[in-house]
Amino acid sequence: MHSFRYVQGRLNCESVDLEALAEKHGTPLYVYSKETITDHFKRLDHGMERLDHLVCYAVKANSNLAILQTIAELGGGFDIVSGGELFRVLKAGGQAGKCTFAGVGKTRGEIEYALQQGIYCFNAESEAELRLIDQVAGDLGKKAPVAMRVNPNVDAKTHKYISTGKSENKFGVDFDRVLDAYAAIAKDCPNLEIRGLQMHIGSQLTSIDPFVEAAKKVTPLVEALKERHNIQFFSIGGGIGIVYRESLDSGDQSWWGGKSDEERPLTIGTYANALVPILEPLKLRILMEPGRFMVGNAGALISKVLYIKQGNAKKFVIVDAGMNDLIRPVLYEGWHQITPLQKSEAKPELVDVVGPICESGDFIAQDRELTPVVAGDTLAILSAGAYGFTMASNYNTRPMPAEVLVDGKDAHLIRERQTLDDLIKGEHLVGESAEEA
Ligand SMILES: *Cc1c(COP(=O)(O)O)cnc(C)c1O
């Protein structure tokens, strides 16, 4: 589901009028719906209820403290990819004991921090990494819980930059080398406790087939590891795709929104019906690491129209949100629905919606049908809750946007807009340094 809909011609998030919110906090502004996050978490949690399971939200999708707090309060765990993300989870009230630590390049400092905090498991991506974890654990007099990430060599059929489960991707240990790698680690690394196996084949998967293919391929390996190393869990990763084209009419609140979905909807019903029967016989704890599914549809980026420019080839709608605020369109060819906060029935025209940044890649949408807008109008860029703010930068020395979490009729400011002073924080003129390097 999603919680953005027109009420009497004005776009609301839950029961909050977005125009009023934009006036109060300025634009660009990220707005999230707590209702959507809660609904999506519960859907997945219930879908998997026949299994001993834990939903570990992938923090990198949206790491605002209040979002993490929401997930923690729902009983979720977290999949982290850095020491910084672990720090955030702990600040937000999450438990280290429900955290898995992914990523191909963990540093010694991050490993020490995670061990000291007592995370549930390191999901290691190479033997070399496991040997370092073993060393660090030995130095700290601790035992480190570990799993290996298997690369099943399955095509996730998604954008090439978010496909992670093929042999040519940098992720995981090759399928046919995993058993040997576990045996070597078990023999050589006294400070490791082998706890599980993990995989994650890619992001924004809109078909169930690659999930099934990977699960079927890997379950015999899981059985073998259970027998040889007594593993406790199997993590099937994240990657559940969302629909980026939504219906915004109050009457239609079906989860997948509209009828015009080009992406074939992958519902939790489909996901659970296909995967639970494959996973149940393992009699292990099953972990999931959804990021986008949890927060993608829950967020919108609100942006004001600054200028309209009619060029020879195209008409440009220049808005105050740029690629520094939302990089998905240029990085992944991501498609975001754009809709005015005041509903219009006028005939749509073909435009490019572009930002203020000095880059030709700075666009939100190209060749898009949009009802005519004028300077001063406000637009919602939908389904921007995942990989939106977390990928934002200060490029062009632009302050990062504010973020608001809506809960029913309440709107909470969960991040202040950066100030000009924030933009130069920590910088020093030569001669004025706090200390010389
Ligand atoms: C990014 C990532 C996820 C989350 O992917 P989504 O497509 O957002 O669900 C899960 N697990 C790992 C290891 C990741 O790197």
GROMACS .gro file of C-alpha atoms and ligand atoms in nm:
model
  452
    1MET     CA    1   0.000   0.000   0.000
    2HIS     CA    2   0.097   0.363   0.001
    3SER     CA    3  -0.044   0.651   0.192
    4PHE     CA    4  -0.026   0.934  -0.060
    5ARG     CA    5  -0.362   1.019  -0.208
    6TYR     CA    6  -0.573   1.309  -0.324
    7VAL     CA    7  -0.835   1.430  -0.084
    8GLN     CA    8  -1.060   1.695  -0.239
    9GLY     CA    9  -0.801   1.762  -0.503
   10ARG     CA   10  -0.509   1.807  -0.264
   11LEU     CA   11  -0.238   1.550  -0.217
   12ASN     CA   12  -0.218   1.416   0.135
   13CYS     CA   13   0.020   1.186   0.313
   14GLU     CA   14  -0.203   0.993   0.551
   15SER     CA   15  -0.410   1.280   0.700
   16VAL     CA   16  -0.158   1.556   0.643
   17ASP     CA   17  -0.190   1.811   0.364
   18LEU     CA   18   0.141   1.820   0.178
   19GLU     CA   19   0.112   2.179   0.058
   20ALA     CA   20   0.087   2.298   0.417
   21LEU     CA   21   0.383   2.083   0.512
   22ALA     CA   22   0.590   2.224   0.226
   23GLU     CA   23   0.503   2.578   0.331
   24LYS     CA   24   0.604   2.512   0.688
   25HIS     CA   25   0.932   2.331   0.624
   26GLY     CA   26   1.031   2.453   0.279
   27THR     CA   27   1.136   2.246  -0.021
   28PRO     CA   28   1.293   2.017  -0.125
   29LEU     CA   29   1.141   1.810   0.153
   30TYR     CA   30   1.131   1.435   0.210
   31VAL     CA   31   0.804   1.312   0.361
   32TYR     CA   32   0.752   0.958   0.486
   33SER     CA   33   0.442   0.769   0.595
   34LYS     CA   34   0.472   0.566   0.913
   35GLU     CA   35   0.153   0.381   0.817
   36THR     CA   36   0.309   0.246   0.497
   37ILE     CA   37   0.628   0.133   0.670
   38THR     CA   38   0.429  -0.039   0.942
   39ASP     CA   39   0.198  -0.203   0.690
   40HIS     CA   40   0.482  -0.335   0.479
   41PHE     CA   41   0.673  -0.467   0.778
   42LYS     CA   42   0.367  -0.650   0.908
   43ARG     CA   43   0.281  -0.792   0.567
   44LEU     CA   44   0.620  -0.953   0.534
   45ASP     CA   45   0.632  -1.060   0.897
   46HIS     CA   46   0.290  -1.229   0.869
   47GLY     CA   47   0.371  -1.378   0.531
   48MET     CA   48   0.662  -1.563   0.687
   49GLU     CA   49   0.492  -1.655   1.014
   50ARG     CA   50   0.514  -2.030   0.953
   51LEU     CA   51   0.892  -1.996   0.972
   52ASP     CA   52   1.117  -1.908   1.263
   53HIS     CA   53   1.217  -1.578   1.107
   54LEU     CA   54   1.356  -1.230   1.157
   55VAL     CA   55   1.310  -0.932   0.928
   56CYS     CA   56   1.639  -0.741   0.921
   57TYR     CA   57   1.567  -0.407   0.758
   58ALA     CA   58   1.848  -0.299   0.522
   59VAL     CA   59   1.947   0.029   0.682
   60LYS     CA   60   2.113   0.173   0.372
   61ALA     CA   61   1.773   0.219   0.205
   62ASN     CA   62   1.679   0.489   0.456
   63SER     CA   63   1.876   0.538   0.773
   64ASN     CA   64   1.700   0.828   0.944
   65LEU     CA   65   1.691   0.761   1.320
   66ALA     CA   66   1.313   0.789   1.336
   67ILE     CA   67   1.272   0.534   1.054
   68LEU     CA   68   1.504   0.295   1.238
   69GLN     CA   69   1.312   0.361   1.559
   70THR     CA   70   0.989   0.269   1.380
   71ILE     CA   71   1.136  -0.062   1.264
   72ALA     CA   72   1.286  -0.135   1.606
   73GLU     CA   73   0.948  -0.077   1.770
   74LEU     CA   74   0.792  -0.326   1.528
   75GLY     CA   75   1.042  -0.585   1.651
   76GLY     CA   76   1.262  -0.575   1.345
   77GLY     CA   77   1.631  -0.642   1.321
   78PHE     CA   78   1.873  -0.461   1.094
   79ASP     CA   79   2.110  -0.542   0.813
   80ILE     CA   80   2.396  -0.296   0.835
   81VAL     CA   81   2.685  -0.230   0.597
   82SER     CA   82   2.907  -0.004   0.806
   83GLY     CA   83   3.003   0.090   1.158
   84GLY     CA   84   2.817   0.414   1.103
   85GLU     CA   85   2.492   0.228   1.037
   86LEU     CA   86   2.540   0.025   1.355
   87PHE     CA   87   2.589   0.349   1.547
   88ARG     CA   88   2.260   0.479   1.404
   89VAL     CA   89   2.071   0.160   1.489
   90LEU     CA   90   2.189   0.174   1.850
   91LYS     CA   91   2.102   0.546   1.877
   92ALA     CA   92   1.754   0.467   1.746
   93GLY     CA   93   1.691   0.200   2.010
   94GLY     CA   94   1.767  -0.103   1.793
   95GLN     CA   95   1.940  -0.408   1.937
   96ALA     CA   96   2.289  -0.509   1.828
   97GLY     CA   97   2.184  -0.870   1.888
   98LYS     CA   98   1.941  -0.837   1.596
   99CYS     CA   99   2.197  -0.691   1.353
  100THR     CA  100   2.369  -0.864   1.067
  101PHE     CA  101   2.673  -0.692   0.916
  102ALA     CA  102   2.706  -0.719   0.536
  103GLY     CA  103   2.949  -0.569   0.287
  104VAL     CA  104   3.266  -0.666   0.102
  105GLY     CA  105   3.501  -0.419   0.268
  106LYS     CA  106   3.463  -0.418   0.647
  107THR     CA  107   3.755  -0.246   0.818
  108ARG     CA  108   3.932  -0.362   1.135
  109GLY     CA  109   3.779  -0.067   1.324
  110GLU     CA  110   3.428  -0.161   1.213
  111ILE     CA  111   3.482  -0.525   1.305
  112GLU     CA  112   3.605  -0.429   1.653
  113TYR     CA  113   3.308  -0.198   1.708
  114ALA     CA  114   3.056  -0.459   1.594
  115LEU     CA  115   3.216  -0.727   1.813
  116GLN     CA  116   3.215  -0.502   2.116
  117GLN     CA  117   2.848  -0.422   2.062
  118GLY     CA  118   2.761  -0.791   2.020
  119ILE     CA  119   2.597  -0.813   1.678
  120TYR     CA  120   2.409  -1.126   1.574
  121CYS     CA  121   2.634  -1.215   1.282
  122PHE     CA  122   2.899  -1.093   1.041
  123ASN     CA  123   2.795  -1.186   0.689
  124ALA     CA  124   3.139  -1.219   0.534
  125GLU     CA  125   3.205  -1.192   0.164
  126SER     CA  126   3.549  -1.352   0.140
  127GLU     CA  127   3.779  -1.590   0.323
  128ALA     CA  128   4.029  -1.308   0.371
  129GLU     CA  129   3.767  -1.112   0.560
  130LEU     CA  130   3.685  -1.410   0.782
  131ARG     CA  131   4.051  -1.446   0.871
  132LEU     CA  132   4.068  -1.082   0.975
  133ILE     CA  133   3.750  -1.120   1.183
  134ASP     CA  134   3.909  -1.423   1.351
  135GLN     CA  135   4.221  -1.221   1.433
  136VAL     CA  136   4.029  -0.925   1.570
  137ALA     CA  137   3.805  -1.152   1.778
  138GLY     CA  138   4.117  -1.324   1.916
  139ASP     CA  139   4.270  -0.988   2.008
  140LEU     CA  140   3.953  -0.888   2.191
  141GLY     CA  141   3.918  -1.227   2.359
  142LYS     CA  142   3.581  -1.283   2.192
  143LYS     CA  143   3.418  -1.533   1.962
  144ALA     CA  144   3.280  -1.381   1.644
  145PRO     CA  145   2.954  -1.516   1.499
  146VAL     CA  146   2.993  -1.547   1.122
  147ALA     CA  147   2.816  -1.651   0.805
  148MET     CA  148   2.938  -1.648   0.450
  149ARG     CA  149   2.756  -1.484   0.166
  150VAL     CA  150   2.711  -1.726  -0.118
  151ASN     CA  151   2.704  -1.597  -0.472
  152PRO     CA  152   2.462  -1.839  -0.636
  153ASN     CA  153   2.528  -1.715  -0.990
  154VAL     CA  154   2.161  -1.645  -1.059
  155ASP     CA  155   2.042  -1.364  -1.284
  156ALA     CA  156   1.813  -1.134  -1.086
  157LYS     CA  157   1.690  -0.970  -1.410
  158THR     CA  158   1.715  -0.622  -1.271
  159HIS     CA  159   1.922  -0.311  -1.356
  160LYS     CA  160   2.288  -0.406  -1.397
  161TYR     CA  161   2.400  -0.175  -1.116
  162ILE     CA  162   2.174  -0.346  -0.863
  163SER     CA  163   2.231  -0.705  -0.970
  164THR     CA  164   2.453  -0.880  -0.715
  165GLY     CA  165   2.411  -1.255  -0.753
  166LYS     CA  166   2.611  -1.332  -1.067
  167SER     CA  167   2.968  -1.461  -1.069
  168GLU     CA  168   3.094  -1.144  -1.229
  169ASN     CA  169   2.963  -0.932  -0.940
  170LYS     CA  170   3.201  -0.857  -0.655
  171PHE     CA  171   2.966  -1.003  -0.396
  172GLY     CA  172   2.988  -1.324  -0.200
  173VAL     CA  173   3.182  -1.646  -0.235
  174ASP     CA  174   3.128  -1.855  -0.547
  175PHE     CA  175   2.868  -2.124  -0.499
  176ASP     CA  176   3.100  -2.415  -0.574
  177ARG     CA  177   3.368  -2.292  -0.333
  178VAL     CA  178   3.150  -2.238  -0.028
  179LEU     CA  179   3.178  -2.583   0.132
  180ASP     CA  180   3.556  -2.580   0.107
  181ALA     CA  181   3.572  -2.228   0.242
  182TYR     CA  182   3.362  -2.324   0.546
  183ALA     CA  183   3.581  -2.629   0.606
  184ALA     CA  184   3.897  -2.418   0.590
  185ILE     CA  185   3.757  -2.159   0.827
  186ALA     CA  186   3.635  -2.420   1.072
  187LYS     CA  187   3.984  -2.571   1.077
  188ASP     CA  188   4.191  -2.252   1.092
  189CYS     CA  189   3.989  -1.996   1.282
  190PRO     CA  190   3.936  -2.079   1.650
  191ASN     CA  191   3.775  -1.743   1.727
  192LEU     CA  192   3.488  -1.780   1.482
  193GLU     CA  193   3.152  -1.937   1.552
  194ILE     CA  194   2.996  -2.045   1.223
  195ARG     CA  195   2.635  -1.941   1.252
  196GLY     CA  196   2.470  -1.927   0.912
  197LEU     CA  197   2.466  -1.875   0.540
  198GLN     CA  198   2.350  -1.566   0.356
  199MET     CA  199   2.267  -1.460   0.002
  200HIS     CA  200   2.132  -1.149  -0.169
  201ILE     CA  201   2.095  -1.164  -0.545
  202GLY     CA  202   1.994  -0.809  -0.627
  203SER     CA  203   1.751  -0.526  -0.575
  204GLN     CA  204   1.416  -0.425  -0.725
  205LEU     CA  205   1.328  -0.778  -0.839
  206THR     CA  206   0.981  -0.771  -0.987
  207SER     CA  207   0.952  -1.140  -1.065
  208ILE     CA  208   0.951  -1.428  -0.819
  209ASP     CA  209   1.146  -1.658  -1.050
  210PRO     CA  210   1.504  -1.552  -0.960
  211PHE     CA  211   1.421  -1.578  -0.588
  212VAL     CA  212   1.292  -1.931  -0.639
  213GLU     CA  213   1.582  -2.029  -0.860
  214ALA     CA  214   1.835  -1.906  -0.604
  215ALA     CA  215   1.654  -2.063  -0.308
  216LYS     CA  216   1.627  -2.400  -0.482
  217LYS     CA  217   1.990  -2.388  -0.583
  218VAL     CA  218   2.118  -2.296  -0.238
  219THR     CA  219   1.900  -2.507  -0.005
  220PRO     CA  220   2.107  -2.826  -0.057
  221LEU     CA  221   2.411  -2.625   0.045
  222VAL     CA  222   2.228  -2.504   0.354
  223GLU     CA  223   2.142  -2.865   0.443
  224ALA     CA  224   2.506  -2.964   0.409
  225LEU     CA  225   2.621  -2.673   0.624
  226LYS     CA  226   2.363  -2.756   0.886
  227GLU     CA  227   2.496  -3.108   0.903
  228ARG     CA  228   2.866  -3.022   0.898
  229HIS     CA  229   2.877  -2.695   1.089
  230ASN     CA  230   2.550  -2.689   1.276
  231ILE     CA  231   2.442  -2.354   1.134
  232GLN     CA  232   2.139  -2.180   1.286
  233PHE     CA  233   2.016  -1.951   1.011
  234PHE     CA  234   1.981  -1.892   0.641
  235SER     CA  235   1.937  -1.536   0.523
  236ILE     CA  236   1.763  -1.501   0.188
  237GLY     CA  237   1.859  -1.135   0.152
  238GLY     CA  238   1.641  -0.850   0.034
  239GLY     CA  239   1.553  -0.734  -0.314
  240ILE     CA  240   1.173  -0.742  -0.316
  241GLY     CA  241   1.073  -0.499  -0.590
  242ILE     CA  242   0.815  -0.227  -0.556
  243VAL     CA  243   0.583  -0.061  -0.804
  244TYR     CA  244   0.688   0.291  -0.894
  245ARG     CA  245   0.361   0.373  -1.074
  246GLU     CA  246   0.085   0.425  -0.828
  247SER     CA  247  -0.279   0.519  -0.824
  248LEU     CA  248  -0.344   0.826  -0.612
  249ASP     CA  249  -0.721   0.827  -0.594
  250SER     CA  250  -0.869   0.787  -0.250
  251GLY     CA  251  -1.089   0.503  -0.371
  252ASP     CA  252  -0.802   0.286  -0.481
  253GLN     CA  253  -0.577   0.186  -0.199
  254SER     CA  254  -0.482  -0.157  -0.312
  255TRP     CA  255  -0.125  -0.225  -0.228
  256TRP     CA  256  -0.004  -0.207  -0.582
  257GLY     CA  257  -0.213   0.097  -0.655
  258GLY     CA  258  -0.308   0.137  -1.013
  259LYS     CA  259  -0.389  -0.068  -1.310
  260SER     CA  260  -0.115   0.079  -1.524
  261ASP     CA  261   0.169  -0.116  -1.362
  262GLU     CA  262   0.421  -0.208  -1.621
  263GLU     CA  263   0.630  -0.381  -1.364
  264ARG     CA  264   0.466  -0.710  -1.282
  265PRO     CA  265   0.366  -0.682  -0.919
  266LEU     CA  266   0.550  -0.910  -0.682
  267THR     CA  267   0.321  -0.935  -0.385
  268ILE     CA  268   0.414  -1.072  -0.045
  269GLY     CA  269   0.151  -1.340  -0.108
  270THR     CA  270   0.342  -1.456  -0.415
  271TYR     CA  271   0.675  -1.426  -0.237
  272ALA     CA  272   0.568  -1.621   0.071
  273ASN     CA  273   0.372  -1.887  -0.121
  274ALA     CA  274   0.673  -1.958  -0.338
  275LEU     CA  275   0.947  -1.945  -0.077
  276VAL     CA  276   0.800  -2.074   0.249
  277PRO     CA  277   0.756  -2.432   0.117
  278ILE     CA  278   1.118  -2.434  -0.001
  279LEU     CA  279   1.251  -2.296   0.326
  280GLU     CA  280   1.030  -2.469   0.583
  281PRO     CA  281   1.192  -2.816   0.555
  282LEU     CA  282   1.529  -2.667   0.649
  283LYS     CA  283   1.401  -2.615   1.004
  284LEU     CA  284   1.634  -2.320   1.046
  285ARG     CA  285   1.590  -1.960   1.133
  286ILE     CA  286   1.519  -1.760   0.815
  287LEU     CA  287   1.638  -1.402   0.788
  288MET     CA  288   1.522  -1.148   0.533
  289GLU     CA  289   1.690  -0.817   0.452
  290PRO     CA  290   1.434  -0.598   0.278
  291GLY     CA  291   1.523  -0.232   0.227
  292ARG     CA  292   1.334  -0.083  -0.065
  293PHE     CA  293   1.018  -0.283   0.004
  294MET     CA  294   0.996  -0.142   0.354
  295VAL     CA  295   1.040   0.228   0.279
  296GLY     CA  296   1.031   0.290  -0.099
  297ASN     CA  297   0.661   0.359  -0.143
  298ALA     CA  298   0.651   0.523   0.200
  299GLY     CA  299   0.835   0.835   0.090
  300ALA     CA  300   0.792   1.132  -0.143
  301LEU     CA  301   1.024   1.415  -0.229
  302ILE     CA  302   0.835   1.743  -0.239
  303SER     CA  303   0.978   2.004  -0.473
  304LYS     CA  304   0.882   2.347  -0.598
  305VAL     CA  305   0.878   2.455  -0.962
  306LEU     CA  306   1.128   2.741  -1.005
  307TYR     CA  307   1.107   2.814  -1.376
  308ILE     CA  308   0.961   2.688  -1.700
  309LYS     CA  309   1.191   2.698  -1.999
  310GLN     CA  310   1.079   2.626  -2.354
  311GLY     CA  311   1.379   2.511  -2.554
  312ASN     CA  312   1.397   2.430  -2.924
  313ALA     CA  313   1.383   2.059  -2.862
  314LYS     CA  314   1.215   2.030  -2.526
  315LYS     CA  315   1.018   2.198  -2.257
  316PHE     CA  316   1.195   2.199  -1.919
  317VAL     CA  317   1.032   2.218  -1.581
  318ILE     CA  318   1.309   2.338  -1.352
  319VAL     CA  319   1.249   2.235  -0.991
  320ASP     CA  320   1.437   2.294  -0.667
  321ALA     CA  321   1.525   1.926  -0.612
  322GLY     CA  322   1.828   1.796  -0.796
  323MET     CA  323   2.036   1.487  -0.840
  324ASN     CA  324   2.208   1.570  -0.512
  325ASP     CA  325   1.871   1.514  -0.342
  326LEU     CA  326   1.758   1.215  -0.550
  327ILE     CA  327   2.014   1.040  -0.766
  328ARG     CA  328   1.814   0.731  -0.869
  329PRO     CA  329   1.700   0.864  -1.209
  330VAL     CA  330   2.054   0.915  -1.339
  331LEU     CA  331   2.228   0.640  -1.142
  332TYR     CA  332   1.985   0.353  -1.205
  333GLU     CA  333   1.755   0.495  -1.471
  334GLY     CA  334   1.504   0.498  -1.187
  335TRP     CA  335   1.152   0.604  -1.276
  336HIS     CA  336   0.958   0.816  -1.027
  337GLN     CA  337   0.599   0.919  -1.066
  338ILE     CA  338   0.559   1.296  -1.043
  339THR     CA  339   0.231   1.459  -0.955
  340PRO     CA  340   0.126   1.813  -0.857
  341LEU     CA  341   0.008   1.868  -0.500
  342GLN     CA  342  -0.304   2.033  -0.643
  343LYS     CA  343  -0.478   1.786  -0.866
  344SER     CA  344  -0.520   1.898  -1.223
  345GLU     CA  345  -0.745   1.762  -1.495
  346ALA     CA  346  -0.567   1.958  -1.770
  347LYS     CA  347  -0.427   1.776  -2.069
  348PRO     CA  348  -0.074   1.650  -1.995
  349GLU     CA  349   0.222   1.774  -2.197
  350LEU     CA  350   0.562   1.624  -2.259
  351VAL     CA  351   0.838   1.777  -2.043
  352ASP     CA  352   1.172   1.710  -1.880
  353VAL     CA  353   1.171   1.771  -1.507
  354VAL     CA  354   1.521   1.887  -1.418
  355GLY     CA  355   1.709   2.017  -1.115
  356PRO     CA  356   1.937   2.317  -1.060
  357ILE     CA  357   2.267   2.122  -1.068
  358CYS     CA  358   2.533   2.189  -1.328
  359GLU     CA  359   2.519   1.843  -1.486
  360SER     CA  360   2.321   1.710  -1.781
  361GLY     CA  361   2.253   1.403  -1.568
  362ASP     CA  362   2.061   1.621  -1.328
  363PHE     CA  363   1.707   1.523  -1.413
  364ILE     CA  364   1.418   1.377  -1.220
  365ALA     CA  365   1.230   1.267  -1.533
  366GLN     CA  366   1.278   1.288  -1.907
  367ASP     CA  367   1.007   1.297  -2.172
  368ARG     CA  368   0.738   1.278  -1.910
  369GLU     CA  369   0.367   1.342  -1.950
  370LEU     CA  370   0.284   1.602  -1.686
  371THR     CA  371  -0.017   1.826  -1.648
  372PRO     CA  372   0.092   2.187  -1.717
  373VAL     CA  373   0.257   2.356  -1.420
  374VAL     CA  374   0.379   2.709  -1.356
  375ALA     CA  375   0.653   2.856  -1.139
  376GLY     CA  376   0.553   2.832  -0.775
  377ASP     CA  377   0.358   2.507  -0.811
  378THR     CA  378   0.466   2.221  -0.590
  379LEU     CA  379   0.520   1.865  -0.707
  380ALA     CA  380   0.549   1.532  -0.531
  381ILE     CA  381   0.812   1.291  -0.659
  382LEU     CA  382   0.673   0.962  -0.538
  383SER     CA  383   0.821   0.638  -0.410
  384ALA     CA  384   1.137   0.818  -0.310
  385GLY     CA  385   1.161   0.667   0.038
  386ALA     CA  386   1.436   0.418  -0.048
  387TYR     CA  387   1.781   0.515  -0.172
  388GLY     CA  388   1.664   0.875  -0.180
  389PHE     CA  389   1.791   1.074   0.114
  390THR     CA  390   2.059   0.817   0.200
  391MET     CA  391   2.225   0.885  -0.135
  392ALA     CA  392   2.188   1.263  -0.110
  393SER     CA  393   2.499   1.478  -0.112
  394ASN     CA  394   2.605   1.839  -0.079
  395TYR     CA  395   2.712   1.861  -0.443
  396ASN     CA  396   2.699   2.219  -0.569
  397THR     CA  397   2.713   2.315  -0.199
  398ARG     CA  398   2.344   2.259  -0.159
  399PRO     CA  399   2.207   2.191   0.190
  400MET     CA  400   2.052   1.849   0.236
  401PRO     CA  401   1.672   1.855   0.255
  402ALA     CA  402   1.466   1.827   0.571
  403GLU     CA  403   1.275   1.506   0.646
  404VAL     CA  404   0.931   1.464   0.799
  405LEU     CA  405   0.762   1.150   0.927
  406VAL     CA  406   0.384   1.156   0.908
  407ASP     CA  407   0.182   0.951   1.155
  408GLY     CA  408  -0.192   0.990   1.104
  409LYS     CA  409  -0.260   1.361   1.136
  410ASP     CA  410   0.073   1.434   1.303
  411ALA     CA  411   0.387   1.538   1.120
  412HIS     CA  412   0.722   1.505   1.297
  413LEU     CA  413   1.030   1.687   1.175
  414ILE     CA  414   1.284   1.403   1.186
  415ARG     CA  415   1.573   1.591   1.028
  416GLU     CA  416   1.633   1.961   1.009
  417ARG     CA  417   1.729   2.115   0.680
  418GLN     CA  418   2.102   2.184   0.676
  419THR     CA  419   2.210   2.544   0.729
  420LEU     CA  420   2.485   2.726   0.543
  421ASP     CA  421   2.709   2.681   0.849
  422ASP     CA  422   2.647   2.305   0.838
  423LEU     CA  423   2.783   2.308   0.485
  424ILE     CA  424   3.132   2.417   0.596
  425LYS     CA  425   3.138   2.235   0.930
  426GLY     CA  426   3.481   2.086   0.999
  427GLU     CA  427   3.658   2.281   0.725
  428HIS     CA  428   3.951   2.507   0.803
  429LEU     CA  429   4.124   2.788   0.622
  430VAL     CA  430   4.498   2.739   0.597
  431GLY     CA  431   4.651   2.897   0.907
  432GLU     CA  432   4.333   2.865   1.106
  433SER     CA  433   4.346   2.488   1.151
  434ALA     CA  434   4.270   2.352   1.495
  435GLU     CA  435   4.589   2.151   1.466
  436GLU     CA  436   4.848   2.118   1.196
  437ALA     CA  437   4.841   1.787   1.013
  438LIG     C1  438   2.117  -0.349  -0.031
  438LIG     C2  439   2.107  -0.481   0.038
  438LIG     C3  440   1.983  -0.528   0.080
  438LIG     C4  441   1.853  -0.456   0.053
  438LIG     O1  442   1.814  -0.458  -0.078
  438LIG     P1  443   1.667  -0.408  -0.120
  438LIG     O2  444   1.659  -0.428  -0.264
  438LIG     O3  445   1.658  -0.264  -0.081
  438LIG     O4  446   1.568  -0.491  -0.045
  438LIG     C5  447   1.979  -0.648   0.147
  438LIG     N1  448   2.091  -0.720   0.174
  438LIG     C6  449   2.212  -0.677   0.133
  438LIG     C7  450   2.331  -0.756   0.164
  438LIG     C8  451   2.224  -0.556   0.065
  438LIG     O5  452   2.344  -0.514   0.025
   0.00000   0.00000   0.00000
